[in-house]
Structure formats: structure tokens, C-alpha cells
Amino acid sequence: MLCNFTINPTSFSDFLVLISLRYFILAGIAFFICYVWLRKKIAYAKIQPAFPKAADYRRELVNSFTTVIIFALVPSLLLLTPLRQYTLFYTGAFSLGKLYFWSIFPIIFLIHDTYFYFIHRLMHHPRLFNFFHLTHHRSTNPSPWAAFAFSIPEAILEAGIVVVLLFLIPLCKWHLFLFFLVLMIYNVYGHLGWELYPKGFSKNFIGKWINTSVNHNLHHRYFTGNYGLYFLWWDRWLGTIRNDYDEQF
């Protein structure tokens, strides 16, 4: 029954519970392992040696909860109201064939990465930064709780990817389920404060195109460059990768 609930939310409260559980469990596990259980043993490898203060964690948690509400509201409006008929949402995982079902996943993440890069870079415009993005950047030394610590305007903009996807390409509930799961996992990793990829990863054939915790941590620390989410090709192609990235990695 729990499994059925997690993939078949039928109300806003269902979406809210689902997204809240995912976020706070994933971020909570990462926080407990790195900031509590193994804190002393792995402190030497922390990207920024200092640890955030308790007030920072509280601020990140409060802002994350408002983001979760918005992230639950958007799919509720699109899928649980008459708006659903205008989306490309479909039922039955393999209704369009198994090949389509599996092959659409990389396309989803490519679209999201592109969407994120350009809205993220736009939010750094001096006229927009304070209104949209300052709340997130108060975490100059982020913890896993910072992953969803957005202002309300930024949370709405971030949730816009769901609108784009549902009106752009045919998706079923499993696409959305796994998309949000991977999004949360990678976002928590990006704000973890430790690097999980091996030494030299940023320079190898594959790793040079993959976003890392070091990369995003530098963005939080210095506020410029490194705007990607999952990948680094937009940063590398458009010259926004920080010059100190490989050295810091």
C-alpha cells in the first residue's frame, strides 16, 4: 500500500508527504553520516574545513520546507485539476513502448540541466539576484539541508521544470517519480560539503563533463561561475566554469 501511495498521489497532501519524506530522509541521512556520525573521522576531507552554525541549519530547514510545499503544489495543479487534459501525461508505464519509456530518461535530465543552467545564470543578474537567489546563497558553506533552501520566488522558478516537461514530452508517473528522486539525490550530493568522486575525476574524459560537489561548493563560496546542475558542458561551452575548479578538485 505504501508503494502504491508513493507512485499514485491523489491529493496535494499526498504530494506534500511524498516529497517531504524523500527530501528530509535523503538530506537527513547525508547530514547524519557526514555531520554527526563520521564528523570527526572525515573532517580532514571537508571541502571547506569550517562547519556551518546551528542557525545556518535552521535557516536551511525552514526555507527547504517552503520549497517542498511549492514542489508539491505545482504537480498537484497540473495533474489533479482539469489542467491535466492539456498536459502530455499518460498512464501505463509501457503504453508508448519499453524503448520510449527508458530512452526518455536521459532526455529529461538533459532538458532539466539546460533549464537549470540558464535560469540559474539569469538569477545571478544584479537586478534579480536579491529577489530570487540571495536566500539560497546565504549558505556560503552549504550543508545537505541547503539543497532545497530557496526563496519562494526561486522555488516557483525551480518547479517550472515540471511545467516544461509535462507540456513538452509525454511522461508517466514513473518518469516523474524517478526524476524527482534523482534530482533530490544529486542536489543533496551537490551541497554535501564533501566530494565523493575520486581524485582526478574532473580531468578525465567523462568526469570533465559531470558536475561535482566541489564545483557547486565553489559557486556557493564565491557566487560566480559553475552554474550547472548535473553536467558541466554549458559551463565549459559558454566559459562560465571557474578557473580554479580543477585545482580545487
PDB file of C-alpha atoms in Angstrom:
ATOM      1  CA  MET A   1       0.000   0.000   0.000  1.00  0.00           C
ATOM      2  CA  LEU A   2       2.869   2.386   0.785  1.00  0.00           C
ATOM      3  CA  CYS A   3       4.427   1.680  -2.602  1.00  0.00           C
ATOM      4  CA  ASN A   4       1.097   2.375  -4.298  1.00  0.00           C
ATOM      5  CA  PHE A   5       0.845   5.697  -2.426  1.00  0.00           C
ATOM      6  CA  THR A   6       4.348   6.785  -3.406  1.00  0.00           C
ATOM      7  CA  ILE A   7       3.628   6.451  -7.114  1.00  0.00           C
ATOM      8  CA  ASN A   8      -0.073   7.347  -7.109  1.00  0.00           C
ATOM      9  CA  PRO A   9      -0.596  10.559  -5.123  1.00  0.00           C
ATOM     10  CA  THR A  10      -4.229  11.609  -5.389  1.00  0.00           C
ATOM     11  CA  SER A  11      -4.193  14.881  -3.467  1.00  0.00           C
ATOM     12  CA  PHE A  12      -1.970  17.815  -2.615  1.00  0.00           C
ATOM     13  CA  SER A  13      -1.355  16.311   0.815  1.00  0.00           C
ATOM     14  CA  ASP A  14      -0.152  13.081  -0.849  1.00  0.00           C
ATOM     15  CA  PHE A  15       2.344  15.019  -2.956  1.00  0.00           C
ATOM     16  CA  LEU A  16       3.411  17.013   0.097  1.00  0.00           C
ATOM     17  CA  VAL A  17       4.034  13.932   2.228  1.00  0.00           C
ATOM     18  CA  LEU A  18       5.823  12.127  -0.603  1.00  0.00           C
ATOM     19  CA  ILE A  19       8.188  14.976  -1.434  1.00  0.00           C
ATOM     20  CA  SER A  20       8.754  15.829   2.243  1.00  0.00           C
ATOM     21  CA  LEU A  21       9.623  12.247   3.123  1.00  0.00           C
ATOM     22  CA  ARG A  22      12.024  11.920   0.223  1.00  0.00           C
ATOM     23  CA  TYR A  23      13.765  15.182   0.884  1.00  0.00           C
ATOM     24  CA  PHE A  24      14.094  15.015   4.636  1.00  0.00           C
ATOM     25  CA  ILE A  25      15.087  11.336   4.591  1.00  0.00           C
ATOM     26  CA  LEU A  26      17.749  11.780   1.907  1.00  0.00           C
ATOM     27  CA  ALA A  27      19.147  15.030   3.281  1.00  0.00           C
ATOM     28  CA  GLY A  28      18.793  13.707   6.833  1.00  0.00           C
ATOM     29  CA  ILE A  29      20.769  10.539   6.113  1.00  0.00           C
ATOM     30  CA  ALA A  30      23.535  12.547   4.420  1.00  0.00           C
ATOM     31  CA  PHE A  31      23.603  15.037   7.288  1.00  0.00           C
ATOM     32  CA  PHE A  32      23.682  12.344   9.972  1.00  0.00           C
ATOM     33  CA  ILE A  33      26.501  10.388   8.309  1.00  0.00           C
ATOM     34  CA  CYS A  34      28.744  13.347   7.475  1.00  0.00           C
ATOM     35  CA  TYR A  35      27.887  15.951  10.112  1.00  0.00           C
ATOM     36  CA  VAL A  36      27.204  13.730  13.126  1.00  0.00           C
ATOM     37  CA  TRP A  37      28.306  10.099  12.935  1.00  0.00           C
ATOM     38  CA  LEU A  38      31.556  10.430  10.930  1.00  0.00           C
ATOM     39  CA  ARG A  39      32.152  14.128  11.506  1.00  0.00           C
ATOM     40  CA  LYS A  40      35.490  13.814  13.304  1.00  0.00           C
ATOM     41  CA  LYS A  41      36.793  10.998  11.115  1.00  0.00           C
ATOM     42  CA  ILE A  42      36.182  12.733   7.795  1.00  0.00           C
ATOM     43  CA  ALA A  43      36.557  16.398   8.797  1.00  0.00           C
ATOM     44  CA  TYR A  44      40.017  16.461   7.177  1.00  0.00           C
ATOM     45  CA  ALA A  45      38.413  15.915   3.760  1.00  0.00           C
ATOM     46  CA  LYS A  46      35.690  18.553   4.019  1.00  0.00           C
ATOM     47  CA  ILE A  47      35.706  20.938   1.063  1.00  0.00           C
ATOM     48  CA  GLN A  48      35.524  23.949   3.377  1.00  0.00           C
ATOM     49  CA  PRO A  49      37.162  22.999   6.709  1.00  0.00           C
ATOM     50  CA  ALA A  50      34.734  25.032   8.830  1.00  0.00           C
ATOM     51  CA  PHE A  51      31.264  23.711   9.680  1.00  0.00           C
ATOM     52  CA  PRO A  52      28.067  25.767   9.384  1.00  0.00           C
ATOM     53  CA  LYS A  53      26.495  27.052  12.593  1.00  0.00           C
ATOM     54  CA  ALA A  54      23.269  25.720  14.094  1.00  0.00           C
ATOM     55  CA  ALA A  55      21.474  28.864  12.917  1.00  0.00           C
ATOM     56  CA  ASP A  56      22.506  28.033   9.349  1.00  0.00           C
ATOM     57  CA  TYR A  57      20.975  24.575   9.577  1.00  0.00           C
ATOM     58  CA  ARG A  58      17.727  26.010  10.974  1.00  0.00           C
ATOM     59  CA  ARG A  59      17.506  28.600   8.202  1.00  0.00           C
ATOM     60  CA  GLU A  60      18.112  25.947   5.541  1.00  0.00           C
ATOM     61  CA  LEU A  61      15.451  23.672   7.030  1.00  0.00           C
ATOM     62  CA  VAL A  62      12.804  26.406   7.171  1.00  0.00           C
ATOM     63  CA  ASN A  63      13.465  27.502   3.603  1.00  0.00           C
ATOM     64  CA  SER A  64      13.521  23.892   2.425  1.00  0.00           C
ATOM     65  CA  PHE A  65      10.085  23.228   3.845  1.00  0.00           C
ATOM     66  CA  THR A  66       8.539  26.155   1.943  1.00  0.00           C
ATOM     67  CA  THR A  67      10.208  24.809  -1.194  1.00  0.00           C
ATOM     68  CA  VAL A  68       8.734  21.358  -0.581  1.00  0.00           C
ATOM     69  CA  ILE A  69       5.265  22.927  -0.350  1.00  0.00           C
ATOM     70  CA  ILE A  70       5.721  24.635  -3.709  1.00  0.00           C
ATOM     71  CA  PHE A  71       7.215  21.496  -5.269  1.00  0.00           C
ATOM     72  CA  ALA A  72       4.091  19.613  -4.156  1.00  0.00           C
ATOM     73  CA  LEU A  73       1.711  22.341  -5.296  1.00  0.00           C
ATOM     74  CA  VAL A  74       2.901  22.511  -8.918  1.00  0.00           C
ATOM     75  CA  PRO A  75       2.315  18.836  -9.865  1.00  0.00           C
ATOM     76  CA  SER A  76      -0.937  18.921  -7.895  1.00  0.00           C
ATOM     77  CA  LEU A  77      -2.206  21.807 -10.019  1.00  0.00           C
ATOM     78  CA  LEU A  78      -1.098  20.141 -13.244  1.00  0.00           C
ATOM     79  CA  LEU A  79      -2.199  16.572 -12.579  1.00  0.00           C
ATOM     80  CA  LEU A  80      -5.096  16.787 -10.122  1.00  0.00           C
ATOM     81  CA  THR A  81      -7.119  19.539 -11.811  1.00  0.00           C
ATOM     82  CA  PRO A  82      -8.665  19.994 -15.291  1.00  0.00           C
ATOM     83  CA  LEU A  83      -5.249  21.271 -16.427  1.00  0.00           C
ATOM     84  CA  ARG A  84      -4.176  17.647 -16.726  1.00  0.00           C
ATOM     85  CA  GLN A  85      -6.010  17.277 -20.059  1.00  0.00           C
ATOM     86  CA  TYR A  86      -3.677  19.849 -21.599  1.00  0.00           C
ATOM     87  CA  THR A  87      -0.504  18.082 -20.484  1.00  0.00           C
ATOM     88  CA  LEU A  88       1.142  15.125 -22.202  1.00  0.00           C
ATOM     89  CA  PHE A  89       0.898  12.986 -19.068  1.00  0.00           C
ATOM     90  CA  TYR A  90      -0.103   9.397 -19.824  1.00  0.00           C
ATOM     91  CA  THR A  91      -0.976   6.284 -17.832  1.00  0.00           C
ATOM     92  CA  GLY A  92       0.615   2.881 -18.154  1.00  0.00           C
ATOM     93  CA  ALA A  93       4.399   2.823 -17.973  1.00  0.00           C
ATOM     94  CA  PHE A  94       4.848   0.983 -21.282  1.00  0.00           C
ATOM     95  CA  SER A  95       1.866   2.443 -23.142  1.00  0.00           C
ATOM     96  CA  LEU A  96       4.268   4.065 -25.605  1.00  0.00           C
ATOM     97  CA  GLY A  97       6.605   1.092 -25.627  1.00  0.00           C
ATOM     98  CA  LYS A  98       9.502  -0.006 -23.462  1.00  0.00           C
ATOM     99  CA  LEU A  99      12.056   1.677 -25.705  1.00  0.00           C
ATOM    100  CA  TYR A 100      10.352   5.050 -25.275  1.00  0.00           C
ATOM    101  CA  PHE A 101       9.909   4.547 -21.534  1.00  0.00           C
ATOM    102  CA  TRP A 102      13.623   4.009 -20.897  1.00  0.00           C
ATOM    103  CA  SER A 103      15.091   6.274 -23.583  1.00  0.00           C
ATOM    104  CA  ILE A 104      13.213   9.353 -22.348  1.00  0.00           C
ATOM    105  CA  PHE A 105      15.092   9.445 -19.031  1.00  0.00           C
ATOM    106  CA  PRO A 106      18.344  10.915 -20.399  1.00  0.00           C
ATOM    107  CA  ILE A 107      16.297  13.438 -22.384  1.00  0.00           C
ATOM    108  CA  ILE A 108      14.503  14.536 -19.210  1.00  0.00           C
ATOM    109  CA  PHE A 109      17.779  15.225 -17.437  1.00  0.00           C
ATOM    110  CA  LEU A 110      19.308  16.973 -20.447  1.00  0.00           C
ATOM    111  CA  ILE A 111      16.292  19.282 -20.617  1.00  0.00           C
ATOM    112  CA  HIS A 112      16.406  19.930 -16.874  1.00  0.00           C
ATOM    113  CA  ASP A 113      20.134  20.626 -16.900  1.00  0.00           C
ATOM    114  CA  THR A 114      19.679  23.160 -19.700  1.00  0.00           C
ATOM    115  CA  TYR A 115      16.686  24.767 -17.983  1.00  0.00           C
ATOM    116  CA  PHE A 116      18.565  24.974 -14.692  1.00  0.00           C
ATOM    117  CA  TYR A 117      21.758  26.421 -16.166  1.00  0.00           C
ATOM    118  CA  PHE A 118      20.022  29.328 -17.857  1.00  0.00           C
ATOM    119  CA  ILE A 119      17.578  30.228 -15.065  1.00  0.00           C
ATOM    120  CA  HIS A 120      20.412  29.907 -12.545  1.00  0.00           C
ATOM    121  CA  ARG A 121      22.652  32.210 -14.542  1.00  0.00           C
ATOM    122  CA  LEU A 122      19.751  34.616 -15.036  1.00  0.00           C
ATOM    123  CA  MET A 123      19.075  34.728 -11.289  1.00  0.00           C
ATOM    124  CA  HIS A 124      22.635  35.933 -10.793  1.00  0.00           C
ATOM    125  CA  HIS A 125      21.884  39.105 -12.726  1.00  0.00           C
ATOM    126  CA  PRO A 126      22.375  42.017 -10.283  1.00  0.00           C
ATOM    127  CA  ARG A 127      18.786  43.187 -10.741  1.00  0.00           C
ATOM    128  CA  LEU A 128      17.339  39.745  -9.983  1.00  0.00           C
ATOM    129  CA  PHE A 129      19.748  38.215  -7.503  1.00  0.00           C
ATOM    130  CA  ASN A 130      18.371  39.606  -4.232  1.00  0.00           C
ATOM    131  CA  PHE A 131      14.757  38.827  -5.102  1.00  0.00           C
ATOM    132  CA  PHE A 132      15.285  35.298  -6.413  1.00  0.00           C
ATOM    133  CA  HIS A 133      18.571  33.808  -5.316  1.00  0.00           C
ATOM    134  CA  LEU A 134      20.006  35.539  -2.247  1.00  0.00           C
ATOM    135  CA  THR A 135      18.208  33.199   0.165  1.00  0.00           C
ATOM    136  CA  HIS A 136      19.966  30.175  -1.307  1.00  0.00           C
ATOM    137  CA  HIS A 137      23.343  31.908  -1.284  1.00  0.00           C
ATOM    138  CA  ARG A 138      23.152  32.703   2.394  1.00  0.00           C
ATOM    139  CA  SER A 139      24.609  29.214   2.655  1.00  0.00           C
ATOM    140  CA  THR A 140      28.159  30.136   1.676  1.00  0.00           C
ATOM    141  CA  ASN A 141      29.304  26.886   3.283  1.00  0.00           C
ATOM    142  CA  PRO A 142      26.342  24.645   2.418  1.00  0.00           C
ATOM    143  CA  SER A 143      25.135  21.516   4.178  1.00  0.00           C
ATOM    144  CA  PRO A 144      22.762  18.875   2.751  1.00  0.00           C
ATOM    145  CA  TRP A 145      19.848  20.920   4.135  1.00  0.00           C
ATOM    146  CA  ALA A 146      20.752  23.714   1.688  1.00  0.00           C
ATOM    147  CA  ALA A 147      19.760  21.591  -1.295  1.00  0.00           C
ATOM    148  CA  PHE A 148      16.189  22.959  -1.304  1.00  0.00           C
ATOM    149  CA  ALA A 149      16.776  26.130   0.719  1.00  0.00           C
ATOM    150  CA  PHE A 150      15.232  28.532  -1.796  1.00  0.00           C
ATOM    151  CA  SER A 151      13.237  31.708  -1.549  1.00  0.00           C
ATOM    152  CA  ILE A 152       9.590  31.382  -2.602  1.00  0.00           C
ATOM    153  CA  PRO A 153      10.201  33.099  -5.988  1.00  0.00           C
ATOM    154  CA  GLU A 154      13.162  30.835  -6.714  1.00  0.00           C
ATOM    155  CA  ALA A 155      11.257  27.727  -5.641  1.00  0.00           C
ATOM    156  CA  ILE A 156       8.486  28.623  -8.109  1.00  0.00           C
ATOM    157  CA  LEU A 157      11.052  29.114 -10.858  1.00  0.00           C
ATOM    158  CA  GLU A 158      12.801  25.837  -9.992  1.00  0.00           C
ATOM    159  CA  ALA A 159       9.476  23.979 -10.025  1.00  0.00           C
ATOM    160  CA  GLY A 160       8.862  25.363 -13.512  1.00  0.00           C
ATOM    161  CA  ILE A 161      10.773  22.413 -14.944  1.00  0.00           C
ATOM    162  CA  VAL A 162       7.768  20.223 -14.134  1.00  0.00           C
ATOM    163  CA  VAL A 163       5.570  22.500 -16.226  1.00  0.00           C
ATOM    164  CA  VAL A 164       8.069  22.421 -19.086  1.00  0.00           C
ATOM    165  CA  LEU A 165       8.370  18.644 -19.036  1.00  0.00           C
ATOM    166  CA  LEU A 166       4.658  17.880 -18.768  1.00  0.00           C
ATOM    167  CA  PHE A 167       3.759  20.176 -21.664  1.00  0.00           C
ATOM    168  CA  LEU A 168       6.770  19.277 -23.801  1.00  0.00           C
ATOM    169  CA  ILE A 169       7.106  15.491 -23.794  1.00  0.00           C
ATOM    170  CA  PRO A 170       4.849  12.526 -22.919  1.00  0.00           C
ATOM    171  CA  LEU A 171       5.610  11.323 -19.388  1.00  0.00           C
ATOM    172  CA  CYS A 172       4.067   8.817 -16.997  1.00  0.00           C
ATOM    173  CA  LYS A 173       4.097   8.653 -13.205  1.00  0.00           C
ATOM    174  CA  TRP A 174       7.275   6.567 -13.135  1.00  0.00           C
ATOM    175  CA  HIS A 175       9.163   9.182 -15.125  1.00  0.00           C
ATOM    176  CA  LEU A 176       8.208  11.842 -12.585  1.00  0.00           C
ATOM    177  CA  PHE A 177       8.849   9.536  -9.635  1.00  0.00           C
ATOM    178  CA  LEU A 178      12.404   8.699 -10.707  1.00  0.00           C
ATOM    179  CA  PHE A 179      13.106  12.209 -11.972  1.00  0.00           C
ATOM    180  CA  PHE A 180      12.367  13.757  -8.574  1.00  0.00           C
ATOM    181  CA  LEU A 181      14.316  11.013  -6.811  1.00  0.00           C
ATOM    182  CA  VAL A 182      17.476  11.562  -8.882  1.00  0.00           C
ATOM    183  CA  LEU A 183      17.041  15.332  -8.633  1.00  0.00           C
ATOM    184  CA  MET A 184      16.961  15.168  -4.838  1.00  0.00           C
ATOM    185  CA  ILE A 185      19.881  12.756  -4.560  1.00  0.00           C
ATOM    186  CA  TYR A 186      22.102  14.851  -6.812  1.00  0.00           C
ATOM    187  CA  ASN A 187      21.073  18.094  -5.158  1.00  0.00           C
ATOM    188  CA  VAL A 188      21.920  16.713  -1.717  1.00  0.00           C
ATOM    189  CA  TYR A 189      25.269  15.483  -3.039  1.00  0.00           C
ATOM    190  CA  GLY A 190      25.983  18.884  -4.600  1.00  0.00           C
ATOM    191  CA  HIS A 191      25.529  20.564  -1.217  1.00  0.00           C
ATOM    192  CA  LEU A 192      27.088  17.784   0.846  1.00  0.00           C
ATOM    193  CA  GLY A 193      30.328  19.567   1.728  1.00  0.00           C
ATOM    194  CA  TRP A 194      32.437  16.531   0.778  1.00  0.00           C
ATOM    195  CA  GLU A 195      33.481  15.199  -2.598  1.00  0.00           C
ATOM    196  CA  LEU A 196      32.506  11.622  -3.470  1.00  0.00           C
ATOM    197  CA  TYR A 197      34.114  11.327  -6.889  1.00  0.00           C
ATOM    198  CA  PRO A 198      37.754  10.120  -6.963  1.00  0.00           C
ATOM    199  CA  LYS A 199      40.843  12.267  -7.340  1.00  0.00           C
ATOM    200  CA  GLY A 200      41.434  13.375 -10.919  1.00  0.00           C
ATOM    201  CA  PHE A 201      37.776  12.890 -11.888  1.00  0.00           C
ATOM    202  CA  SER A 202      37.390  16.494 -13.047  1.00  0.00           C
ATOM    203  CA  LYS A 203      40.039  15.998 -15.728  1.00  0.00           C
ATOM    204  CA  ASN A 204      39.179  12.609 -17.192  1.00  0.00           C
ATOM    205  CA  PHE A 205      37.189  12.098 -20.390  1.00  0.00           C
ATOM    206  CA  ILE A 206      33.846  11.600 -18.636  1.00  0.00           C
ATOM    207  CA  GLY A 207      34.369  13.476 -15.381  1.00  0.00           C
ATOM    208  CA  LYS A 208      35.146  16.805 -17.048  1.00  0.00           C
ATOM    209  CA  TRP A 209      31.505  16.975 -18.126  1.00  0.00           C
ATOM    210  CA  ILE A 210      29.939  15.903 -14.801  1.00  0.00           C
ATOM    211  CA  ASN A 211      29.049  18.387 -12.076  1.00  0.00           C
ATOM    212  CA  THR A 212      30.590  17.698  -8.681  1.00  0.00           C
ATOM    213  CA  SER A 213      30.186  18.747  -5.079  1.00  0.00           C
ATOM    214  CA  VAL A 214      33.462  20.695  -5.262  1.00  0.00           C
ATOM    215  CA  ASN A 215      32.210  22.541  -8.320  1.00  0.00           C
ATOM    216  CA  HIS A 216      28.964  23.630  -6.699  1.00  0.00           C
ATOM    217  CA  ASN A 217      30.635  24.379  -3.386  1.00  0.00           C
ATOM    218  CA  LEU A 218      32.884  26.868  -5.169  1.00  0.00           C
ATOM    219  CA  HIS A 219      29.774  28.509  -6.590  1.00  0.00           C
ATOM    220  CA  HIS A 220      28.314  28.921  -3.104  1.00  0.00           C
ATOM    221  CA  ARG A 221      31.579  30.236  -1.729  1.00  0.00           C
ATOM    222  CA  TYR A 222      32.343  32.804  -4.438  1.00  0.00           C
ATOM    223  CA  PHE A 223      28.899  33.441  -6.055  1.00  0.00           C
ATOM    224  CA  THR A 224      30.257  33.371  -9.612  1.00  0.00           C
ATOM    225  CA  GLY A 225      30.675  30.680 -12.258  1.00  0.00           C
ATOM    226  CA  ASN A 226      29.733  26.989 -12.122  1.00  0.00           C
ATOM    227  CA  TYR A 227      26.022  27.301 -12.897  1.00  0.00           C
ATOM    228  CA  GLY A 228      25.306  23.717 -14.000  1.00  0.00           C
ATOM    229  CA  LEU A 229      23.260  21.071 -12.186  1.00  0.00           C
ATOM    230  CA  TYR A 230      24.076  17.566 -13.424  1.00  0.00           C
ATOM    231  CA  PHE A 231      26.568  18.383 -16.162  1.00  0.00           C
ATOM    232  CA  LEU A 232      29.238  20.949 -16.968  1.00  0.00           C
ATOM    233  CA  TRP A 233      29.002  21.304 -20.730  1.00  0.00           C
ATOM    234  CA  TRP A 234      27.086  24.577 -20.643  1.00  0.00           C
ATOM    235  CA  ASP A 235      29.646  25.976 -18.202  1.00  0.00           C
ATOM    236  CA  ARG A 236      32.541  24.789 -20.360  1.00  0.00           C
ATOM    237  CA  TRP A 237      30.974  25.750 -23.692  1.00  0.00           C
ATOM    238  CA  LEU A 238      29.954  29.227 -22.515  1.00  0.00           C
ATOM    239  CA  GLY A 239      33.073  29.953 -20.472  1.00  0.00           C
ATOM    240  CA  THR A 240      31.450  30.074 -17.029  1.00  0.00           C
ATOM    241  CA  ILE A 241      33.454  27.278 -15.423  1.00  0.00           C
ATOM    242  CA  ARG A 242      35.630  28.723 -12.657  1.00  0.00           C
ATOM    243  CA  ASN A 243      39.360  28.803 -13.436  1.00  0.00           C
ATOM    244  CA  ASP A 244      40.179  27.384 -10.010  1.00  0.00           C
ATOM    245  CA  TYR A 245      37.886  24.354 -10.319  1.00  0.00           C
ATOM    246  CA  ASP A 246      40.395  21.695 -11.399  1.00  0.00           C
ATOM    247  CA  GLU A 247      42.952  22.899  -8.863  1.00  0.00           C
ATOM    248  CA  GLN A 248      40.416  22.854  -6.032  1.00  0.00           C
ATOM    249  CA  PHE A 249      39.158  19.417  -7.051  1.00  0.00           C
TER     250      PHE A 249
END
